Amino acid sequence: QRQQPRQPQQARQRQRQQRQRQQQQQQRRRQQQPQQRQQPRQSHP
């Protein structure tokens, strides 16, 4: 009986981990893009 509730919790944890990894990848891409954009802006003035 105790094992049954643990199974859905594990599935939820896996989903959360996958979502966190996707969010981290998106954040890294977003950070890289603005840095590249800021560099040319600084060079113009």
PDB file of N, CA and C in Angstrom, residues 1-3 5-6 9-13 17-20 24-25 27-30 32-34 36 39-41 44:
ATOM      1  N   GLN A   1       0.839  -1.208   0.000  1.00  0.00           N
ATOM      2  CA  GLN A   1       0.000   0.000   0.000  1.00  0.00           C
ATOM      3  C   GLN A   1       0.873   1.257   0.000  1.00  0.00           C
ATOM      4  N   ARG A   2       1.962   1.231   0.747  1.00  0.00           N
ATOM      5  CA  ARG A   2       2.803   2.440   0.819  1.00  0.00           C
ATOM      6  C   ARG A   2       3.534   2.662  -0.510  1.00  0.00           C
ATOM      7  N   GLN A   3       3.835   1.599  -1.204  1.00  0.00           N
ATOM      8  CA  GLN A   3       4.582   1.752  -2.462  1.00  0.00           C
ATOM      9  C   GLN A   3       3.722   2.423  -3.534  1.00  0.00           C
ATOM     10  N   PRO A   5       1.555   5.039  -3.450  1.00  0.00           N
ATOM     11  CA  PRO A   5       1.666   6.505  -3.522  1.00  0.00           C
ATOM     12  C   PRO A   5       3.061   6.974  -3.898  1.00  0.00           C
ATOM     13  N   ARG A   6       4.070   6.157  -3.642  1.00  0.00           N
ATOM     14  CA  ARG A   6       5.434   6.586  -3.977  1.00  0.00           C
ATOM     15  C   ARG A   6       5.632   6.608  -5.492  1.00  0.00           C
ATOM     16  N   GLN A   9       4.681   9.917  -7.118  1.00  0.00           N
ATOM     17  CA  GLN A   9       5.607  10.971  -6.666  1.00  0.00           C
ATOM     18  C   GLN A   9       6.889  10.904  -7.492  1.00  0.00           C
ATOM     19  N   GLN A  10       7.400   9.708  -7.703  1.00  0.00           N
ATOM     20  CA  GLN A  10       8.630   9.582  -8.494  1.00  0.00           C
ATOM     21  C   GLN A  10       8.400  10.107  -9.905  1.00  0.00           C
ATOM     22  N   ALA A  11       7.253   9.772 -10.479  1.00  0.00           N
ATOM     23  CA  ALA A  11       6.961  10.241 -11.839  1.00  0.00           C
ATOM     24  C   ALA A  11       6.922  11.772 -11.848  1.00  0.00           C
ATOM     25  N   ARG A  12       6.313  12.364 -10.835  1.00  0.00           N
ATOM     26  CA  ARG A  12       6.257  13.835 -10.781  1.00  0.00           C
ATOM     27  C   ARG A  12       7.660  14.407 -10.652  1.00  0.00           C
ATOM     28  N   GLN A  13       8.480  13.792  -9.842  1.00  0.00           N
ATOM     29  CA  GLN A  13       9.847  14.297  -9.670  1.00  0.00           C
ATOM     30  C   GLN A  13      10.590  14.232 -10.999  1.00  0.00           C
ATOM     31  N   GLN A  17      12.263  17.370 -12.946  1.00  0.00           N
ATOM     32  CA  GLN A  17      13.677  17.421 -13.336  1.00  0.00           C
ATOM     33  C   GLN A  17      13.793  17.760 -14.815  1.00  0.00           C
ATOM     34  N   GLN A  18      12.986  17.131 -15.648  1.00  0.00           N
ATOM     35  CA  GLN A  18      13.054  17.416 -17.081  1.00  0.00           C
ATOM     36  C   GLN A  18      12.709  18.879 -17.338  1.00  0.00           C
ATOM     37  N   ARG A  19      11.684  19.380 -16.665  1.00  0.00           N
ATOM     38  CA  ARG A  19      11.298  20.787 -16.869  1.00  0.00           C
ATOM     39  C   ARG A  19      12.430  21.706 -16.418  1.00  0.00           C
ATOM     40  N   GLN A  20      13.045  21.397 -15.292  1.00  0.00           N
ATOM     41  CA  GLN A  20      14.136  22.243 -14.794  1.00  0.00           C
ATOM     42  C   GLN A  20      15.280  22.249 -15.797  1.00  0.00           C
ATOM     43  N   GLN A  24      16.738  25.540 -17.682  1.00  0.00           N
ATOM     44  CA  GLN A  24      18.140  25.947 -17.583  1.00  0.00           C
ATOM     45  C   GLN A  24      18.717  26.153 -18.977  1.00  0.00           C
ATOM     46  N   GLN A  25      18.425  25.257 -19.902  1.00  0.00           N
ATOM     47  CA  GLN A  25      18.943  25.411 -21.264  1.00  0.00           C
ATOM     48  C   GLN A  25      18.419  26.702 -21.878  1.00  0.00           C
ATOM     49  N   GLN A  27      17.454  29.401 -20.332  1.00  0.00           N
ATOM     50  CA  GLN A  27      18.072  30.546 -19.655  1.00  0.00           C
ATOM     51  C   GLN A  27      19.477  30.763 -20.200  1.00  0.00           C
ATOM     52  N   ARG A  28      20.228  29.699 -20.411  1.00  0.00           N
ATOM     53  CA  ARG A  28      21.592  29.859 -20.929  1.00  0.00           C
ATOM     54  C   ARG A  28      21.549  30.481 -22.322  1.00  0.00           C
ATOM     55  N   ARG A  29      20.632  30.027 -23.156  1.00  0.00           N
ATOM     56  CA  ARG A  29      20.540  30.590 -24.507  1.00  0.00           C
ATOM     57  C   ARG A  29      20.159  32.065 -24.434  1.00  0.00           C
ATOM     58  N   ARG A  30      19.227  32.392 -23.541  1.00  0.00           N
ATOM     59  CA  ARG A  30      18.796  33.791 -23.419  1.00  0.00           C
ATOM     60  C   ARG A  30      19.957  34.657 -22.931  1.00  0.00           C
ATOM     61  N   GLN A  32      23.179  34.151 -23.384  1.00  0.00           N
ATOM     62  CA  GLN A  32      24.207  34.302 -24.420  1.00  0.00           C
ATOM     63  C   GLN A  32      23.768  35.329 -25.459  1.00  0.00           C
ATOM     64  N   GLN A  33      22.508  35.310 -25.833  1.00  0.00           N
ATOM     65  CA  GLN A  33      22.042  36.224 -26.878  1.00  0.00           C
ATOM     66  C   GLN A  33      22.177  37.691 -26.461  1.00  0.00           C
ATOM     67  N   PRO A  34      21.693  38.098 -25.287  1.00  0.00           N
ATOM     68  CA  PRO A  34      21.811  39.513 -24.918  1.00  0.00           C
ATOM     69  C   PRO A  34      23.261  39.945 -24.747  1.00  0.00           C
ATOM     70  N   GLN A  36      25.817  39.028 -26.524  1.00  0.00           N
ATOM     71  CA  GLN A  36      26.336  39.316 -27.861  1.00  0.00           C
ATOM     72  C   GLN A  36      25.747  40.626 -28.382  1.00  0.00           C
ATOM     73  N   GLN A  39      27.463  43.792 -26.666  1.00  0.00           N
ATOM     74  CA  GLN A  39      28.832  44.128 -27.070  1.00  0.00           C
ATOM     75  C   GLN A  39      28.852  45.113 -28.250  1.00  0.00           C
ATOM     76  N   PRO A  40      28.115  44.860 -29.335  1.00  0.00           N
ATOM     77  CA  PRO A  40      28.139  45.830 -30.447  1.00  0.00           C
ATOM     78  C   PRO A  40      27.534  47.176 -30.061  1.00  0.00           C
ATOM     79  N   ARG A  41      26.564  47.176 -29.180  1.00  0.00           N
ATOM     80  CA  ARG A  41      25.954  48.443 -28.755  1.00  0.00           C
ATOM     81  C   ARG A  41      27.013  49.293 -28.043  1.00  0.00           C
ATOM     82  N   HIS A  44      29.504  51.015 -30.541  1.00  0.00           N
ATOM     83  CA  HIS A  44      29.048  52.147 -31.364  1.00  0.00           C
ATOM     84  C   HIS A  44      29.281  53.489 -30.659  1.00  0.00           C
TER      85      HIS A  44
END
